[in-house]
Amino acid sequence: MTRRIFKPDAERPYFETPAHIPPGSDHQIPHSHRCLYQGYDMIVHMTGYEYESLGKTLWAMAVEVVRDQQIVVPAQVDQDRHYASVQEAATQGVAWGRRIVDELH
């Protein structure tokens, strides 16, 4: 029997643009990172907001926790800050996801 893996749609942003992201982005770059922690799937959803006029991309991040294909904690968006790189957003998202899972126990 094949187990179906929950996989977010990375073709479009998974969450609304947080207020800390300035308007005027030339386009959005959605990305998701999934990892296992204590039997939970932690999914870090990230959206890069590219600003060609500024020559940089700002990354927003949300964390979702899933277990046995059931959403345990719906996507929680970091409403406080954005990140300079997708790696930084992913690292912070994984750390936040671990704290969320630890609080479940």
CSV table of C-alpha atoms in Angstrom, one decimal:
chain,number,residue,atom,x,y,z
A,1,MET,CA,0.0,0.0,0.0
A,2,THR,CA,1.4,3.4,-1.0
A,3,ARG,CA,1.2,6.2,1.6
A,4,ARG,CA,0.1,9.5,0.2
A,5,ILE,CA,2.5,12.2,1.1
A,6,PHE,CA,1.1,15.7,1.8
A,7,LYS,CA,2.7,18.1,-0.6
A,8,PRO,CA,1.9,21.8,-0.7
A,9,ASP,CA,1.4,23.5,-4.0
A,10,ALA,CA,4.5,25.6,-4.5
A,11,GLU,CA,3.2,27.1,-7.7
A,12,ARG,CA,1.4,29.9,-5.8
A,13,PRO,CA,1.9,31.6,-2.4
A,14,TYR,CA,0.5,29.6,0.4
A,15,PHE,CA,-0.4,32.7,2.6
A,16,GLU,CA,-1.4,36.3,2.3
A,17,THR,CA,1.3,38.9,2.1
A,18,PRO,CA,2.3,40.0,5.6
A,19,ALA,CA,2.1,43.7,6.4
A,20,HIS,CA,5.9,44.0,6.9
A,21,ILE,CA,6.4,43.3,3.1
A,22,PRO,CA,6.4,46.6,1.2
A,23,PRO,CA,4.1,46.9,-1.8
A,24,GLY,CA,5.4,47.0,-5.3
A,25,SER,CA,7.0,43.6,-5.7
A,26,ASP,CA,7.7,42.7,-9.3
A,27,HIS,CA,6.8,39.1,-8.7
A,28,GLN,CA,6.5,36.4,-6.1
A,29,ILE,CA,8.5,33.2,-5.7
A,30,PRO,CA,6.7,30.5,-3.7
A,31,HIS,CA,8.7,27.7,-2.1
A,32,SER,CA,8.1,25.1,0.6
A,33,HIS,CA,10.5,23.0,2.7
A,34,ARG,CA,9.3,19.9,4.5
A,35,CYS,CA,11.1,18.0,7.3
A,36,LEU,CA,10.2,15.4,9.9
A,37,TYR,CA,10.5,16.1,13.6
A,38,GLN,CA,9.3,13.9,16.4
A,39,GLY,CA,6.9,12.1,14.1
A,40,TYR,CA,5.4,15.4,12.7
A,41,ASP,CA,5.8,16.9,9.2
A,42,MET,CA,6.9,20.5,9.6
A,43,ILE,CA,6.3,22.5,6.4
A,44,VAL,CA,7.9,25.8,6.1
A,45,HIS,CA,6.1,27.8,3.4
A,46,MET,CA,8.1,30.7,2.0
A,47,THR,CA,7.3,33.4,-0.5
A,48,GLY,CA,10.0,35.6,-2.0
A,49,TYR,CA,9.0,39.1,-3.0
A,50,GLU,CA,11.4,40.3,-5.7
A,51,TYR,CA,12.0,44.0,-6.1
A,52,GLU,CA,14.0,44.6,-9.3
A,53,SER,CA,14.3,48.3,-8.6
A,54,LEU,CA,15.9,47.5,-5.3
A,55,GLY,CA,17.9,44.5,-6.6
A,56,LYS,CA,16.8,42.3,-3.8
A,57,THR,CA,14.2,39.7,-2.7
A,58,LEU,CA,12.5,39.8,0.7
A,59,TRP,CA,11.3,36.4,2.0
A,60,ALA,CA,8.2,35.9,4.2
A,61,MET,CA,7.6,32.6,6.0
A,62,ALA,CA,4.9,30.5,7.6
A,63,VAL,CA,5.0,27.2,9.4
A,64,GLU,CA,2.5,24.4,9.3
A,65,VAL,CA,2.5,21.1,11.3
A,66,VAL,CA,1.0,17.9,9.9
A,67,ARG,CA,0.7,14.4,11.3
A,68,ASP,CA,-0.7,11.4,9.4
A,69,GLN,CA,-1.9,13.7,6.6
A,70,GLN,CA,-3.9,15.7,9.1
A,71,ILE,CA,-3.2,19.4,9.8
A,72,VAL,CA,-2.3,19.7,13.5
A,73,VAL,CA,-1.3,23.4,13.4
A,74,PRO,CA,-2.5,25.4,10.4
A,75,ALA,CA,0.0,27.7,8.7
A,76,GLN,CA,1.1,30.4,11.1
A,77,VAL,CA,2.7,33.4,9.3
A,78,ASP,CA,5.6,35.3,10.8
A,79,GLN,CA,4.0,38.7,11.0
A,80,ASP,CA,7.0,40.3,12.6
A,81,ARG,CA,9.8,40.1,10.0
A,82,HIS,CA,11.1,39.1,6.6
A,83,TYR,CA,14.3,37.5,5.7
A,84,ALA,CA,17.1,38.3,3.3
A,85,SER,CA,17.4,34.8,1.8
A,86,VAL,CA,15.4,31.6,1.3
A,87,GLN,CA,18.0,29.8,3.4
A,88,GLU,CA,17.5,32.2,6.4
A,89,ALA,CA,13.8,31.9,6.1
A,90,ALA,CA,13.9,28.1,6.0
A,91,THR,CA,16.3,27.9,9.0
A,92,GLN,CA,14.2,30.2,11.1
A,93,GLY,CA,11.0,28.4,10.0
A,94,VAL,CA,12.4,25.0,11.0
A,95,ALA,CA,13.4,26.4,14.4
A,96,TRP,CA,10.0,27.9,14.9
A,97,GLY,CA,8.4,24.6,13.8
A,98,ARG,CA,10.4,22.6,16.3
A,99,ARG,CA,9.2,25.0,19.1
A,100,ILE,CA,5.6,24.5,18.0
A,101,VAL,CA,6.0,20.7,18.0
A,102,ASP,CA,7.7,20.7,21.4
A,103,GLU,CA,4.8,22.7,22.8
A,104,LEU,CA,2.4,20.0,21.6
A,105,HIS,CA,4.0,17.5,24.0
